[in-house]
Amino acid sequence: MTSKRNIAATLGGWSARHRRAAILGWLFFVVLVVVLGSGSGQSSLANYQQLAGGSGQAEKILADARIGDPAVELVLVHSQRASKTAGSSLFHQAVATVLDEVGATGLVRQVESPYSDGLISGDGHYALVRFDMKPGDDGKVGTVMAAVSRAQAANAGFSLQETGDASGQQALNNTIGSNFARAEWTAVPLAIGILLVAFGAVVAALLPVLLALSAFVAALGLADLLSHVVALSSYSNSVMLLIGLAVGVDYSLFYLRRERQERAAGRSSQEALAVAAATSGRSVLVSGLVVISGMAGMLISGMTTFESLGIAAIVVVLVAMLASVTVLPAVLSWLGDRVERGRLRPPRRRGRVTRAATGGGVSGWVVSRVVARPKLSAVLAGVVLLGIAAPALSMHTESLSLTQLLPYNNPQAATARQIAAQFPGTPSPAQVVIKARDVRALDVRRAEASLEHAALSTGTLRQPLQLQVFPSAGVAELQAPLAGNGSDQASQRALILLRDKLVPVAFEHVPAARAYVDGDLAQSLDYNTALHQAALRAFAFVLVSAFVLMLLALRSLVLAAITIVLDALSVAVAYGVMTAVFQHGWGASLVGTHAVGAVESWIPLFLFAVLFGLSMDYHVFVTSRIREARDRGLTTSQAVSEGLRASAGVVTSAAIIMVAVFAVFATLSMQDFKQLGVGLAAAVLLDATVVRLVLLPSLLVMLGERSWYLPRWLSWARSARLAAEPVCEPSWAEGDKFLKVPARVAD
């Protein structure tokens, strides 16, 4: 009797019967969205849209008034000779050369001498030249840096180093660009190499990569179009490459590997494709929906950065998923056994295939021992995973500064660290943005003077204190270094005092005025506060939606609950690894970095949404194979053993590809890319080994038949179109002929 076909089987059947339409339609779609997307360009989020709290309000006031914060540049003058201090003639000459060379470019304004501003270090060996880039000339900062280099050449015995907003942003853009290119040119050949080992044939290895790349390119075009409705973050393209390549290759791999297994087991080409569509195709669909539901959690965060990243990730996963269940069956139907062309090794004999699928290799050895001693296996695996996750209890997040994001040896980052050491708080001062109908009114000016006096007398702010007034816009901006180094505990206490007491007291009698505290530290703290609130909503949504989808797919309340708990444990492992490496510096040198004292603020929530979905990949495919075996009448212990062994090869190959792609990002020089890559790679590696091979089977064996418990009031889940179906007798209507696949155990 033929079982009711699921959605994936229906899509695969149509695609295989209309392969020309499916393939040409896909190519037309890719070309169309790329052309339209390239023509429209991508609309990016404004700076204030990526912020939160009072600092976000301050930036919005400045943006609405079209007041752009000038790009502040700093030149650190350092005497390399003990005898040449700031009072010496040679030191004066070095400073004068910097002032002359920089001023001669015509690209700067408000060039300030350190002698008039008091920006001389305590030991007299450092001085700080401060100036602003003219509006619209930030992109020409290279000319100013060349002028500083000329000044350096004319002053032997002195070190003249420039850093600041414009030069730092240029360094950041250059680093991101080189990192993105490196990721593209490294990840793709790496994925092809892994697939060559997995399939042993050139065509079979290239097919998943080419399909994933076409899905990624199409998703980029769609994202460009969507950005004119919802602006996207500057990280969107990197996220789409990271997620799209890993997911796209994996989905095609699962589908293709199942089709090859069925073909090697003796089925005809069409029969094997029908089985792959009904089983792996369904699993791809479920996995894609789970990943998308995880990304959707970011859409309800209420924070525009996460909304834009969520949209970008959803688009690339959706396109990759649809490609795998539509155009891939058409390509496989067209290729037939030609997918084995370019074989690097002789194909395995059928007996060897069957043995490998049902118990050979390391996986079979591990599973047999786990099934024999499930309690001990569960305890050991749990201890290992909880131990790795433990550092997450002390995880500290913050919006990393330019100095922290750039490579440690980057000239701009190194200069910024020197400036912070000699002139604490100078690179990232606090700002108070004041909005009033008339900022020159007497009561507003009195409030500003009162705030300045209180801030300086309490040590909250330090000189130099600068006040800029924009009468036509009704805006005033007060700027000064905070106590401390600009980001430490002393600076945080000063910021809280300034925001919660000094500013409200100063402006309490000016009801028509609004005053907000801004600056790098204020933005970081505001972002973290908003993030904690957003995380609760996103976590709840992801957990509930993933549970419902797994319930529909697996038809077991217990199995769905176990899957959710294990995926949450994988996320905790990622948090623990990131905290240990990047916050505490344990093993940081192994990934070419150093401790920056914190995890980038946006990464934990983004990683939760992404990793929760990606972890489902393995659980969906593994538990689906276990479910198939159970539906054929095997006991739970037998089903676990057979399902794990049958899925071991494809899941291991998929995990290796994902870990390899993420590891490429872990080798990049940008700190946030590195943190994301390390967290994802570590979690997927442990999830595909310790969780999948040890913890999951040990729990199922201990629970026995209770693993399949489904209350009567949830019996409707059995008839859901996402529910797993037996591998026997999938059927497709092929023209006027109805193709029935004889019942046969595919494993």
PDB file of C-alpha atoms in Angstrom, residues 582-683:
ATOM      1  CA  PHE A 582      37.959  35.583  23.647  1.00  0.00           C
ATOM      2  CA  GLN A 583      37.099  36.827  27.130  1.00  0.00           C
ATOM      3  CA  HIS A 584      39.606  34.878  29.241  1.00  0.00           C
ATOM      4  CA  GLY A 585      42.166  34.161  26.521  1.00  0.00           C
ATOM      5  CA  TRP A 586      42.353  30.388  27.119  1.00  0.00           C
ATOM      6  CA  GLY A 587      43.848  28.949  23.943  1.00  0.00           C
ATOM      7  CA  ALA A 588      43.420  32.247  22.096  1.00  0.00           C
ATOM      8  CA  SER A 589      46.805  31.845  20.401  1.00  0.00           C
ATOM      9  CA  LEU A 590      45.563  28.629  18.766  1.00  0.00           C
ATOM     10  CA  VAL A 591      43.151  30.675  16.648  1.00  0.00           C
ATOM     11  CA  GLY A 592      45.564  33.566  16.113  1.00  0.00           C
ATOM     12  CA  THR A 593      44.036  36.074  18.488  1.00  0.00           C
ATOM     13  CA  HIS A 594      44.226  37.446  22.026  1.00  0.00           C
ATOM     14  CA  ALA A 595      41.763  38.064  24.821  1.00  0.00           C
ATOM     15  CA  VAL A 596      39.689  41.198  24.222  1.00  0.00           C
ATOM     16  CA  GLY A 597      37.832  40.818  27.508  1.00  0.00           C
ATOM     17  CA  ALA A 598      34.353  40.430  26.024  1.00  0.00           C
ATOM     18  CA  VAL A 599      32.164  38.793  23.411  1.00  0.00           C
ATOM     19  CA  GLU A 600      30.736  41.086  20.726  1.00  0.00           C
ATOM     20  CA  SER A 601      27.227  42.107  21.822  1.00  0.00           C
ATOM     21  CA  TRP A 602      25.261  40.976  18.785  1.00  0.00           C
ATOM     22  CA  ILE A 603      26.872  37.549  18.480  1.00  0.00           C
ATOM     23  CA  PRO A 604      25.183  35.541  21.324  1.00  0.00           C
ATOM     24  CA  LEU A 605      21.626  36.177  20.130  1.00  0.00           C
ATOM     25  CA  PHE A 606      22.539  35.767  16.479  1.00  0.00           C
ATOM     26  CA  LEU A 607      24.467  32.590  17.229  1.00  0.00           C
ATOM     27  CA  PHE A 608      21.548  31.195  19.242  1.00  0.00           C
ATOM     28  CA  ALA A 609      19.141  31.705  16.352  1.00  0.00           C
ATOM     29  CA  VAL A 610      21.547  30.315  13.762  1.00  0.00           C
ATOM     30  CA  LEU A 611      23.023  27.441  15.758  1.00  0.00           C
ATOM     31  CA  PHE A 612      19.677  26.262  17.077  1.00  0.00           C
ATOM     32  CA  GLY A 613      18.545  25.800  13.509  1.00  0.00           C
ATOM     33  CA  LEU A 614      21.804  24.323  12.232  1.00  0.00           C
ATOM     34  CA  SER A 615      21.988  21.811  15.088  1.00  0.00           C
ATOM     35  CA  MET A 616      18.569  20.626  14.002  1.00  0.00           C
ATOM     36  CA  ASP A 617      20.137  19.563  10.696  1.00  0.00           C
ATOM     37  CA  TYR A 618      21.799  16.567  12.268  1.00  0.00           C
ATOM     38  CA  HIS A 619      18.987  15.752  14.647  1.00  0.00           C
ATOM     39  CA  VAL A 620      16.394  15.915  11.878  1.00  0.00           C
ATOM     40  CA  PHE A 621      18.357  13.551   9.627  1.00  0.00           C
ATOM     41  CA  VAL A 622      19.493  11.217  12.405  1.00  0.00           C
ATOM     42  CA  THR A 623      16.131  10.983  14.163  1.00  0.00           C
ATOM     43  CA  SER A 624      14.354  10.586  10.829  1.00  0.00           C
ATOM     44  CA  ARG A 625      16.455   7.512  10.082  1.00  0.00           C
ATOM     45  CA  ILE A 626      15.759   6.211  13.596  1.00  0.00           C
ATOM     46  CA  ARG A 627      12.062   6.892  13.047  1.00  0.00           C
ATOM     47  CA  GLU A 628      12.142   4.986   9.737  1.00  0.00           C
ATOM     48  CA  ALA A 629      13.721   1.964  11.415  1.00  0.00           C
ATOM     49  CA  ARG A 630      11.198   2.131  14.259  1.00  0.00           C
ATOM     50  CA  ASP A 631       8.301   2.278  11.777  1.00  0.00           C
ATOM     51  CA  ARG A 632       9.570  -0.952  10.213  1.00  0.00           C
ATOM     52  CA  GLY A 633       8.984  -2.702  13.535  1.00  0.00           C
ATOM     53  CA  LEU A 634      12.441  -2.641  15.133  1.00  0.00           C
ATOM     54  CA  THR A 635      12.800  -2.097  18.866  1.00  0.00           C
ATOM     55  CA  THR A 636      14.005   1.281  20.089  1.00  0.00           C
ATOM     56  CA  SER A 637      17.500  -0.028  20.761  1.00  0.00           C
ATOM     57  CA  GLN A 638      17.709  -1.632  17.318  1.00  0.00           C
ATOM     58  CA  ALA A 639      16.249   1.445  15.629  1.00  0.00           C
ATOM     59  CA  VAL A 640      18.743   3.742  17.361  1.00  0.00           C
ATOM     60  CA  SER A 641      21.659   1.542  16.378  1.00  0.00           C
ATOM     61  CA  GLU A 642      20.565   1.149  12.764  1.00  0.00           C
ATOM     62  CA  GLY A 643      19.492   4.786  12.322  1.00  0.00           C
ATOM     63  CA  LEU A 644      22.759   6.174  13.637  1.00  0.00           C
ATOM     64  CA  ARG A 645      24.878   3.811  11.589  1.00  0.00           C
ATOM     65  CA  ALA A 646      22.881   4.455   8.434  1.00  0.00           C
ATOM     66  CA  SER A 647      23.198   8.230   8.798  1.00  0.00           C
ATOM     67  CA  ALA A 648      26.785   8.261  10.068  1.00  0.00           C
ATOM     68  CA  GLY A 649      28.520   8.779   6.734  1.00  0.00           C
ATOM     69  CA  VAL A 650      26.363  11.591   5.383  1.00  0.00           C
ATOM     70  CA  VAL A 651      26.038  13.409   8.713  1.00  0.00           C
ATOM     71  CA  THR A 652      29.783  13.188   9.327  1.00  0.00           C
ATOM     72  CA  SER A 653      30.514  14.578   5.859  1.00  0.00           C
ATOM     73  CA  ALA A 654      27.980  17.372   6.363  1.00  0.00           C
ATOM     74  CA  ALA A 655      29.420  18.224   9.775  1.00  0.00           C
ATOM     75  CA  ILE A 656      32.950  18.333   8.380  1.00  0.00           C
ATOM     76  CA  ILE A 657      31.820  20.766   5.675  1.00  0.00           C
ATOM     77  CA  MET A 658      30.052  23.020   8.174  1.00  0.00           C
ATOM     78  CA  VAL A 659      32.985  22.971  10.582  1.00  0.00           C
ATOM     79  CA  ALA A 660      35.370  23.705   7.692  1.00  0.00           C
ATOM     80  CA  VAL A 661      33.321  26.696   6.479  1.00  0.00           C
ATOM     81  CA  PHE A 662      32.997  28.088   9.993  1.00  0.00           C
ATOM     82  CA  ALA A 663      36.674  27.430  10.691  1.00  0.00           C
ATOM     83  CA  VAL A 664      37.542  29.601   7.679  1.00  0.00           C
ATOM     84  CA  PHE A 665      35.777  32.495   9.409  1.00  0.00           C
ATOM     85  CA  ALA A 666      37.642  31.622  12.610  1.00  0.00           C
ATOM     86  CA  THR A 667      40.930  32.225  10.776  1.00  0.00           C
ATOM     87  CA  LEU A 668      39.918  35.713   9.600  1.00  0.00           C
ATOM     88  CA  SER A 669      41.477  38.727  11.272  1.00  0.00           C
ATOM     89  CA  MET A 670      38.299  40.625  12.235  1.00  0.00           C
ATOM     90  CA  GLN A 671      37.483  39.871  15.859  1.00  0.00           C
ATOM     91  CA  ASP A 672      33.713  39.501  15.413  1.00  0.00           C
ATOM     92  CA  PHE A 673      34.112  37.161  12.415  1.00  0.00           C
ATOM     93  CA  LYS A 674      36.615  35.141  14.406  1.00  0.00           C
ATOM     94  CA  GLN A 675      34.314  34.875  17.435  1.00  0.00           C
ATOM     95  CA  LEU A 676      31.371  33.799  15.306  1.00  0.00           C
ATOM     96  CA  GLY A 677      33.446  31.240  13.396  1.00  0.00           C
ATOM     97  CA  VAL A 678      34.984  29.698  16.521  1.00  0.00           C
ATOM     98  CA  GLY A 679      31.646  29.496  18.340  1.00  0.00           C
ATOM     99  CA  LEU A 680      29.812  27.886  15.423  1.00  0.00           C
ATOM    100  CA  ALA A 681      32.633  25.497  14.494  1.00  0.00           C
ATOM    101  CA  ALA A 682      33.091  24.251  18.079  1.00  0.00           C
ATOM    102  CA  ALA A 683      29.359  23.778  18.620  1.00  0.00           C
TER     103      ALA A 683
END
